[in-house]
CSV table of C-alpha atoms in Angstrom, one decimal:
chain,number,residue,atom,x,y,z
A,1,MET,CA,-38.6,-12.7,-5.1
A,2,ASN,CA,-35.1,-13.2,-6.5
A,3,LYS,CA,-33.4,-9.9,-5.7
A,4,LEU,CA,-30.5,-10.4,-8.1
A,5,MET,CA,-31.7,-9.0,-11.5
A,6,SER,CA,-30.4,-7.7,-14.8
A,7,ARG,CA,-31.1,-4.1,-15.8
A,8,GLN,CA,-33.7,-5.4,-18.3
A,9,GLU,CA,-35.5,-7.4,-15.5
A,10,LEU,CA,-35.5,-4.3,-13.3
A,11,ALA,CA,-37.0,-1.9,-15.8
A,12,PRO,CA,-40.7,-2.9,-15.5
A,13,ILE,CA,-40.4,-3.1,-11.7
A,14,LEU,CA,-39.0,0.4,-11.5
A,15,ALA,CA,-41.7,1.7,-14.0
A,16,SER,CA,-44.4,0.4,-11.7
A,17,LYS,CA,-42.7,2.1,-8.7
A,18,ARG,CA,-42.7,5.4,-10.5
A,19,GLU,CA,-46.4,5.0,-11.4
A,20,ALA,CA,-47.1,4.6,-7.7
A,21,ASN,CA,-45.0,7.8,-7.0
A,22,GLN,CA,-42.4,5.8,-5.1
A,23,LYS,CA,-38.8,7.0,-4.8
A,24,ILE,CA,-36.1,4.8,-6.2
A,25,VAL,CA,-32.8,4.9,-4.4
A,26,PHE,CA,-29.5,3.6,-5.9
A,27,THR,CA,-26.1,3.0,-4.4
A,28,ASN,CA,-23.1,1.0,-5.6
A,29,GLY,CA,-19.8,-0.5,-4.5
A,30,CYS,CA,-17.7,-3.7,-4.4
A,31,PHE,CA,-19.0,-4.8,-1.0
A,32,ASP,CA,-16.2,-7.4,-0.9
A,33,ILE,CA,-16.3,-8.0,2.9
A,34,LEU,CA,-19.6,-6.8,4.2
A,35,HIS,CA,-19.3,-5.0,7.5
A,36,ALA,CA,-21.2,-2.7,9.8
A,37,GLY,CA,-20.3,0.4,7.9
A,38,HIS,CA,-21.8,-1.1,4.7
A,39,VAL,CA,-25.0,-2.1,6.5
A,40,ALA,CA,-25.4,1.4,8.0
A,41,LEU,CA,-24.9,2.9,4.5
A,42,LEU,CA,-27.5,0.6,3.0
A,43,GLU,CA,-30.0,1.1,5.8
A,44,GLY,CA,-29.5,4.9,5.5
A,45,ALA,CA,-30.0,4.7,1.8
A,46,ARG,CA,-33.3,2.7,2.1
A,47,GLU,CA,-34.7,5.3,4.6
A,48,LEU,CA,-34.4,8.0,1.9
A,49,GLY,CA,-36.9,6.3,-0.5
A,50,ASP,CA,-39.2,3.3,-1.1
A,51,PHE,CA,-37.1,0.9,-3.2
A,52,LEU,CA,-33.3,0.4,-2.9
A,53,VAL,CA,-31.3,-0.9,-5.8
A,54,VAL,CA,-27.6,-1.8,-5.1
A,55,GLY,CA,-25.2,-1.8,-8.0
A,56,LEU,CA,-22.5,-4.3,-7.5
A,57,ASN,CA,-19.1,-4.2,-9.3
A,58,SER,CA,-18.4,-7.5,-11.2
A,59,ASP,CA,-15.3,-9.6,-10.4
A,60,ALA,CA,-13.5,-8.2,-13.4
A,61,SER,CA,-14.3,-4.6,-12.4
A,62,VAL,CA,-13.1,-5.2,-8.8
A,63,ARG,CA,-9.8,-6.6,-10.1
A,64,ARG,CA,-9.2,-3.5,-12.2
A,65,LEU,CA,-10.1,-1.2,-9.4
A,66,LYS,CA,-8.5,-3.0,-6.4
A,67,GLY,CA,-5.8,-5.2,-7.9
A,68,ALA,CA,-5.2,-8.8,-8.7
A,69,ALA,CA,-5.8,-10.1,-5.2
A,70,ARG,CA,-9.4,-8.9,-5.1
A,71,PRO,CA,-12.2,-9.6,-4.8
A,72,ILE,CA,-12.0,-11.8,-1.8
A,73,HIS,CA,-15.5,-13.2,-2.6
A,74,PRO,CA,-16.9,-13.8,-6.1
A,75,GLU,CA,-19.7,-11.6,-7.4
A,76,ASN,CA,-22.5,-14.1,-6.9
A,77,ALA,CA,-21.5,-14.6,-3.3
A,78,ARG,CA,-21.3,-10.9,-2.7
A,79,ALA,CA,-24.7,-10.4,-4.4
A,80,ARG,CA,-26.3,-13.2,-2.2
A,81,VAL,CA,-25.1,-11.5,1.0
A,82,LEU,CA,-26.5,-8.1,-0.1
A,83,ALA,CA,-29.8,-9.7,-1.2
A,84,GLY,CA,-30.1,-11.2,2.3
A,85,LEU,CA,-30.4,-7.7,3.9
A,86,GLY,CA,-34.0,-6.6,4.4
A,87,CYS,CA,-33.2,-3.0,3.4
A,88,VAL,CA,-32.0,-4.1,-0.1
A,89,ASP,CA,-34.8,-4.5,-2.6
A,90,ALA,CA,-32.7,-5.4,-5.7
A,91,VAL,CA,-29.1,-6.1,-6.7
A,92,VAL,CA,-27.7,-5.5,-10.2
A,93,ILE,CA,-24.2,-6.5,-11.2
A,94,PHE,CA,-22.4,-4.1,-13.6
A,95,GLU,CA,-19.2,-4.7,-15.6
A,96,ASP,CA,-17.9,-1.2,-15.9
A,97,ASP,CA,-15.5,0.5,-13.5
A,98,THR,CA,-18.2,3.2,-12.8
A,99,PRO,CA,-22.0,2.9,-12.5
A,100,ILE,CA,-22.6,5.6,-15.1
A,101,GLU,CA,-24.3,3.3,-17.7
A,102,THR,CA,-26.4,1.6,-15.0
A,103,ILE,CA,-27.5,4.9,-13.5
A,104,ALA,CA,-28.4,6.1,-17.0
A,105,ALA,CA,-30.6,3.0,-17.6
A,106,LEU,CA,-32.2,3.0,-14.1
A,107,LYS,CA,-32.6,6.7,-13.6
A,108,PRO,CA,-32.8,6.6,-9.8
A,109,ASP,CA,-34.4,9.6,-7.9
A,110,ILE,CA,-31.6,9.5,-5.3
A,111,HIS,CA,-28.0,8.3,-5.6
A,112,VAL,CA,-26.3,7.6,-2.3
A,113,LYS,CA,-22.6,7.4,-1.5
A,114,GLY,CA,-20.6,7.2,1.7
A,115,GLY,CA,-18.9,10.1,3.5
A,116,ASP,CA,-15.5,9.4,1.9
A,117,TYR,CA,-16.8,10.9,-1.3
A,118,ALA,CA,-17.8,14.5,-2.4
A,119,PRO,CA,-20.7,14.8,-4.8
A,120,ASP,CA,-18.8,16.7,-7.5
A,121,ASP,CA,-15.9,14.2,-7.4
A,122,LEU,CA,-18.1,11.3,-8.5
A,123,PRO,CA,-17.7,10.4,-12.2
A,124,GLU,CA,-21.4,9.6,-12.3
A,125,ALA,CA,-22.5,12.9,-10.8
A,126,GLN,CA,-23.5,14.5,-14.2
A,127,THR,CA,-25.5,11.5,-15.2
A,128,VAL,CA,-27.5,11.5,-12.0
A,129,ARG,CA,-28.3,15.1,-12.3
A,130,GLU,CA,-29.1,15.0,-16.1
A,131,ASN,CA,-31.8,12.3,-15.3
A,132,GLY,CA,-33.3,14.5,-12.5
A,133,GLY,CA,-31.7,12.6,-9.7
A,134,GLU,CA,-30.2,13.9,-6.4
A,135,ILE,CA,-26.9,12.9,-4.8
A,136,VAL,CA,-27.0,12.3,-1.1
A,137,ILE,CA,-23.8,11.6,1.0
A,138,VAL,CA,-24.3,9.4,4.1
A,139,PRO,CA,-21.8,9.7,6.9
A,140,LEU,CA,-19.4,6.8,7.4
A,141,VAL,CA,-19.4,4.6,10.5
A,142,GLU,CA,-16.0,5.3,12.1
A,143,GLY,CA,-13.7,2.3,12.4
A,144,PHE,CA,-15.1,0.1,9.7
A,145,SER,CA,-13.8,-0.4,6.1
A,146,THR,CA,-12.8,-3.3,4.0
A,147,THR,CA,-9.2,-2.1,3.9
A,148,LEU,CA,-9.1,-1.9,7.7
A,149,ALA,CA,-10.6,-5.4,8.0
A,150,LEU,CA,-7.8,-6.8,5.7
A,151,GLU,CA,-5.2,-4.9,7.7
A,152,LYS,CA,-6.4,-6.4,11.0
A,153,SER,CA,-6.4,-9.9,9.4
A,154,ALA,CA,-2.8,-9.3,8.3
A,155,ILE,CA,-1.6,-8.2,11.8
A,156,ARG,CA,-3.0,-11.5,13.3
A,157,ASN,CA,-1.1,-13.6,10.8
A,158,PRO,CA,2.6,-13.9,12.0
A,159,GLN,CA,3.7,-14.6,8.4
A,160,SER,CA,1.9,-11.5,7.0
A,161,ALA,CA,4.1,-8.8,5.5
A,162,ILE,CA,3.4,-5.2,4.4
A,163,VAL,CA,5.5,-2.7,2.5
A,164,MET,CA,6.1,0.8,3.9
A,165,VAL,CA,7.8,3.5,1.9
A,166,PRO,CA,9.2,6.5,3.7
A,167,ALA,CA,9.1,9.5,1.4
A,168,ARG,CA,10.3,13.0,2.4
A,169,PHE,CA,9.8,16.0,0.1
A,170,GLY,CA,12.3,18.3,1.7
A,171,SER,CA,15.6,16.5,0.8
A,172,THR,CA,18.6,18.8,1.2
A,173,ARG,CA,20.4,17.6,-1.9
A,174,PHE,CA,17.3,17.2,-4.1
A,175,PRO,CA,14.1,18.8,-2.9
A,176,GLY,CA,11.0,17.1,-4.2
A,177,LYS,CA,12.8,14.1,-5.5
A,178,PRO,CA,9.9,11.6,-4.9
A,179,LEU,CA,7.8,13.6,-7.4
A,180,VAL,CA,10.3,14.1,-10.2
A,181,GLU,CA,9.4,12.4,-13.4
A,182,LEU,CA,11.4,9.4,-14.6
A,183,GLY,CA,10.3,7.7,-17.8
A,184,GLY,CA,6.8,9.1,-17.6
A,185,GLN,CA,6.2,8.3,-13.9
A,186,SER,CA,7.1,9.9,-10.7
A,187,VAL,CA,9.9,8.2,-8.7
A,188,ILE,CA,7.6,7.4,-5.8
A,189,SER,CA,5.0,5.9,-8.2
A,190,ARG,CA,7.7,3.6,-9.6
A,191,VAL,CA,8.6,2.4,-6.2
A,192,VAL,CA,4.9,1.7,-5.3
A,193,ARG,CA,4.3,-0.2,-8.5
A,194,ALA,CA,7.3,-2.4,-7.8
A,195,ALA,CA,5.9,-3.1,-4.3
A,196,LEU,CA,2.5,-4.0,-5.7
A,197,GLN,CA,4.1,-6.8,-7.6
A,198,THR,CA,5.3,-8.6,-4.5
A,199,ALA,CA,3.8,-11.2,-2.2
A,200,ALA,CA,3.3,-8.6,0.5
A,201,SER,CA,-0.3,-7.7,1.6
A,202,LYS,CA,-1.9,-4.7,0.0
A,203,PRO,CA,-2.2,-1.7,0.2
A,204,VAL,CA,1.4,-0.4,0.1
A,205,PHE,CA,1.8,2.3,2.7
A,206,VAL,CA,3.7,5.5,1.9
A,207,ALA,CA,4.8,7.4,5.1
A,208,THR,CA,5.2,11.0,4.2
A,209,ASP,CA,5.1,14.5,5.8
A,210,ASP,CA,4.0,16.3,2.6
A,211,ALA,CA,0.6,16.8,1.2
A,212,ARG,CA,2.0,16.9,-2.4
A,213,ILE,CA,3.2,13.3,-2.0
A,214,GLN,CA,-0.1,12.3,-0.4
A,215,ALA,CA,-1.9,13.8,-3.4
A,216,GLU,CA,0.3,11.9,-5.8
A,217,ILE,CA,-0.4,8.6,-4.1
A,218,GLU,CA,-4.2,9.2,-3.8
A,219,GLY,CA,-4.3,10.4,-7.4
A,220,LYS,CA,-2.4,7.5,-9.0
A,221,PHE,CA,-3.6,4.5,-6.9
A,222,SER,CA,-6.8,3.1,-5.5
A,223,ARG,CA,-7.0,2.9,-1.7
A,224,ASP,CA,-6.6,-0.8,-1.9
A,225,GLU,CA,-3.4,-0.5,-3.9
A,226,ALA,CA,-1.6,2.3,-2.0
A,227,MET,CA,-2.3,4.6,0.9
A,228,ALA,CA,-0.5,7.7,2.2
A,229,VAL,CA,0.1,7.8,6.0
A,230,MET,CA,0.9,11.4,7.1
A,231,THR,CA,3.7,11.7,9.6
A,232,SER,CA,5.4,14.5,11.4
A,233,PRO,CA,8.0,16.7,9.7
A,234,ALA,CA,10.1,16.3,12.9
A,235,CYS,CA,11.0,12.7,12.1
A,236,HIS,CA,14.8,12.5,11.9
A,237,THR,CA,15.2,9.2,10.1
A,238,GLY,CA,13.3,6.8,7.9
A,239,THR,CA,13.0,4.5,10.9
A,240,ASP,CA,11.3,7.2,13.0
A,241,ARG,CA,8.9,7.9,10.1
A,242,LEU,CA,8.0,4.2,9.7
A,243,ALA,CA,7.5,3.8,13.5
A,244,GLU,CA,5.2,6.8,13.6
A,245,ALA,CA,3.3,5.5,10.6
A,246,ILE,CA,2.8,2.1,12.1
A,247,SER,CA,1.6,3.6,15.4
A,248,ALA,CA,-0.8,5.8,13.5
A,249,ARG,CA,-2.1,3.1,11.2
A,250,PHE,CA,-2.2,0.1,13.4
A,251,ARG,CA,-2.5,1.6,16.9
A,252,GLN,CA,-1.1,-1.4,18.8
A,253,VAL,CA,1.0,-4.2,17.3
A,254,GLU,CA,0.9,-7.1,19.7
A,255,GLU,CA,1.4,-9.9,17.1
A,256,ARG,CA,4.3,-10.4,14.7
A,257,LEU,CA,3.9,-8.3,11.5
A,258,ILE,CA,6.7,-8.2,8.9
A,259,VAL,CA,7.2,-4.6,7.7
A,260,VAL,CA,9.4,-4.1,4.7
A,261,ASN,CA,11.1,-0.7,4.4
A,262,VAL,CA,11.6,0.2,0.8
A,263,GLN,CA,13.2,3.6,0.3
A,264,GLY,CA,11.1,6.1,-1.8
A,265,ASP,CA,14.1,7.0,-3.9
A,266,GLU,CA,14.7,3.4,-5.2
A,267,PRO,CA,12.8,3.4,-8.6
A,268,PHE,CA,14.6,0.2,-9.8
A,269,ILE,CA,14.0,-2.0,-6.8
A,270,GLU,CA,13.2,-5.6,-7.9
A,271,PRO,CA,10.0,-7.1,-6.6
A,272,ALA,CA,11.8,-10.5,-6.4
A,273,HIS,CA,14.3,-9.0,-4.0
A,274,ILE,CA,11.5,-7.8,-1.7
A,275,ASP,CA,10.0,-11.2,-1.8
A,276,ALA,CA,13.4,-12.8,-1.0
A,277,LEU,CA,13.7,-10.6,2.0
A,278,ILE,CA,10.2,-11.5,3.2
A,279,ALA,CA,11.1,-15.2,2.8
A,280,VAL,CA,14.1,-14.7,5.1
A,281,MET,CA,11.8,-13.3,7.8
A,282,ARG,CA,9.3,-16.1,7.3
A,283,GLU,CA,11.9,-18.8,7.6
A,284,ASP,CA,12.5,-17.9,11.2
A,285,GLU,CA,9.7,-16.4,13.3
A,286,ARG,CA,12.2,-15.4,15.9
A,287,LEU,CA,14.1,-13.2,13.5
A,288,GLN,CA,13.4,-9.5,14.2
A,289,MET,CA,15.2,-7.9,11.3
A,290,ALA,CA,16.7,-8.7,7.9
A,291,THR,CA,18.3,-6.8,5.0
A,292,LEU,CA,19.8,-7.3,1.5
A,293,ALA,CA,23.3,-7.3,0.2
A,294,THR,CA,24.9,-7.9,-3.2
A,295,PRO,CA,28.5,-8.9,-4.2
A,296,ILE,CA,30.9,-6.0,-5.0
A,297,ARG,CA,32.2,-6.4,-8.5
A,298,GLU,CA,34.1,-3.1,-8.9
A,299,LYS,CA,37.4,-2.9,-6.9
A,300,SER,CA,37.0,0.9,-6.5
A,301,LEU,CA,33.8,0.4,-4.6
A,302,GLU,CA,35.5,-1.6,-1.8
A,303,SER,CA,37.2,1.5,-0.4
A,304,ASP,CA,34.4,3.9,-1.1
A,305,PRO,CA,33.0,5.1,2.2
A,306,ASN,CA,29.6,5.9,0.6
A,307,VAL,CA,29.3,2.1,-0.2
A,308,VAL,CA,28.4,0.3,3.0
A,309,LYS,CA,29.9,-3.2,3.4
A,310,VAL,CA,28.5,-6.0,5.5
A,311,VAL,CA,30.2,-9.2,6.8
A,312,VAL,CA,27.9,-12.2,7.1
A,313,SER,CA,28.2,-15.4,9.2
A,314,GLU,CA,27.8,-18.9,7.9
A,315,ARG,CA,24.2,-18.8,9.3
A,316,GLY,CA,23.4,-15.8,7.1
A,317,ARG,CA,23.5,-13.3,9.9
A,318,ALA,CA,25.2,-9.9,9.8
A,319,LEU,CA,28.3,-9.7,11.9
A,320,TYR,CA,29.1,-6.0,11.2
A,321,PHE,CA,28.3,-3.2,8.8
A,322,SER,CA,31.0,-0.6,8.0
A,323,ARG,CA,32.0,2.1,5.5
A,324,ALA,CA,35.5,0.6,5.7
A,325,PRO,CA,36.6,-2.2,3.3
A,326,ILE,CA,35.6,-5.3,5.4
A,327,PRO,CA,36.6,-8.1,5.7
A,328,PHE,CA,40.3,-7.0,5.4
A,329,ASP,CA,42.0,-9.5,3.1
A,330,ARG,CA,45.4,-9.7,4.8
A,331,ASP,CA,46.8,-12.4,2.6
A,332,GLY,CA,45.2,-11.3,-0.6
A,333,GLN,CA,43.1,-14.4,-1.1
A,334,GLY,CA,40.4,-12.5,-3.0
A,335,ALA,CA,37.8,-12.5,-0.2
A,336,GLN,CA,34.4,-11.5,-1.6
A,337,LYS,CA,33.0,-8.3,-0.2
A,338,LEU,CA,29.3,-7.6,0.0
A,339,ARG,CA,27.6,-4.3,-0.5
A,340,HIS,CA,24.8,-3.6,1.8
A,341,LEU,CA,21.5,-2.5,0.2
A,342,GLY,CA,19.4,-0.2,2.4
A,343,ILE,CA,16.2,-2.2,2.3
A,344,TYR,CA,15.1,-3.8,5.5
A,345,ALA,CA,12.4,-6.1,6.9
A,346,TYR,CA,11.4,-5.8,10.5
A,347,ASP,CA,9.2,-7.4,13.0
A,348,ALA,CA,7.1,-4.4,13.7
A,349,ARG,CA,7.4,-4.7,17.4
A,350,TRP,CA,11.2,-4.5,17.2
A,351,LEU,CA,10.9,-1.5,14.8
A,352,LEU,CA,8.9,0.4,17.3
A,353,LYS,CA,11.3,-0.4,20.1
A,354,MET,CA,14.4,0.4,17.9
A,355,ALA,CA,12.9,3.8,17.1
A,356,SER,CA,12.6,4.5,20.8
A,357,LEU,CA,16.2,3.7,21.6
A,358,PRO,CA,18.9,6.4,21.6
A,359,PRO,CA,21.7,6.1,19.0
A,360,SER,CA,24.4,3.6,19.9
A,361,LYS,CA,28.1,4.3,20.1
A,362,LEU,CA,29.1,2.5,16.9
A,363,GLU,CA,26.1,3.9,15.1
A,364,GLU,CA,27.3,7.4,15.8
A,365,ILE,CA,30.8,6.6,14.7
A,366,GLU,CA,29.9,4.9,11.4
A,367,LYS,CA,26.7,6.9,10.9
A,368,LEU,CA,24.9,3.6,10.3
A,369,GLU,CA,21.5,3.2,12.0
A,370,GLN,CA,21.5,-0.6,11.7
A,371,LEU,CA,24.4,-0.9,14.1
A,372,ARG,CA,21.9,0.1,16.8
A,373,ALA,CA,20.2,-3.3,16.4
A,374,LEU,CA,23.5,-5.3,16.5
A,375,GLU,CA,24.7,-3.4,19.6
A,376,HIS,CA,21.4,-4.4,21.3
A,377,GLY,CA,21.9,-8.0,20.5
A,378,VAL,CA,19.4,-8.2,17.7
A,379,GLU,CA,20.3,-10.6,14.9
A,380,ILE,CA,20.0,-9.2,11.3
A,381,GLY,CA,19.4,-11.8,8.6
A,382,VAL,CA,21.1,-11.0,5.3
A,383,CYS,CA,19.8,-12.1,1.9
A,384,VAL,CA,22.4,-11.9,-0.9
A,385,VAL,CA,20.9,-11.0,-4.3
A,386,GLU,CA,22.2,-10.4,-7.8
A,387,ASN,CA,21.1,-8.2,-10.7
A,388,VAL,CA,20.9,-5.0,-8.6
A,389,VAL,CA,20.5,-1.6,-10.3
A,390,PRO,CA,22.4,0.6,-7.8
A,391,ILE,CA,20.8,3.9,-8.8
A,392,ALA,CA,19.0,5.7,-6.0
A,393,ILE,CA,17.7,9.2,-6.8
A,394,ASP,CA,19.6,11.4,-4.3
A,395,THR,CA,20.7,14.1,-6.6
A,396,PRO,CA,19.9,15.6,-10.0
A,397,ASN,CA,22.9,13.7,-11.4
A,398,ASP,CA,21.4,10.4,-10.2
A,399,LEU,CA,18.2,11.3,-12.1
A,400,ALA,CA,20.2,11.8,-15.2
A,401,ARG,CA,21.9,8.4,-14.7
A,402,ALA,CA,18.5,6.8,-14.2
A,403,GLU,CA,17.2,8.3,-17.4
A,404,VAL,CA,20.2,7.0,-19.4
A,405,PHE,CA,19.6,3.6,-17.8
A,406,LEU,CA,16.0,3.5,-19.0
A,407,LEU,CA,17.1,4.4,-22.5
A,408,GLY,CA,19.2,1.2,-22.5
């Protein structure tokens, strides 16, 4: 029997099952990369009744839910794999983002979901119950998920890149700044949406120590788009927070993995600039760290100690970072000065090592963490970009400037 059917084709089969007092079980999902956790869910679902129907999200539905890079496999291929399992009796593809209409048509006796859901959080819960059905939650198999499988694949590819966004709620100058609204979106949501437009692998990871930021990410994005990684409030720097998040998420990093650090208070970061930074890291697999810079156009910024300058070699490597106006133009030849932008890309292995090292002498003098890398002999690639919007949300005044910028 062909197990892939339409709802209309399934109707008489389900009617005969009901006449025979057989229980109809339903579950649904994208099933993009079938793994042991999926199989355990499906086998557990089948044991609850006599006939298991699997609702499968269409390709269009998966793209809406998971992003433009998904599904990995087209719907017919996913359906064929599911149909090959002995515990599955029928597969039906549905176009909607939820299985509400499919459940209303099929009226299963039992609706099964995995342990990462709560019955009352399911959008289809009311429909199941109105049709006399029961919701059963099956425990997950630890260590298996499609997202985890994609992450492992990324780690094993030396050219793979991910974006991590450190976001701290307890800022001294502007508490709660990641969650303040800017143009109808929170600041952190704007940063994540920019990162989603890059060539980096998904999801975007937000490293935070606050449940409110975690709730914002989980409420605004699917798990395949963005994921919050909880870190300790004791992290002193963004680098420490990233290192802790990497250790928590990936356990051990033995292969080269490019990690792009985008600050959570940079709502106007350009996706193209992130891609340019990734390209610098991909051009040289030996490069352990890279960053961005932009030409300084305003003379007053050259002597501003809050504007960090960088001097770059002919090879595009940082020679030094300073709050002082470098290079010093002794003869007044109009030497171009570069403003450093605090966005970095790391080989994850170096990032973990850097976080374990004590602050270096020059780092403590200038209060610039990147000098730790230079003092340990690590080259930092520098990518010079244009069209930068230099507004980071550090204070309420910055937020006001950002709102004016959005208004044009």
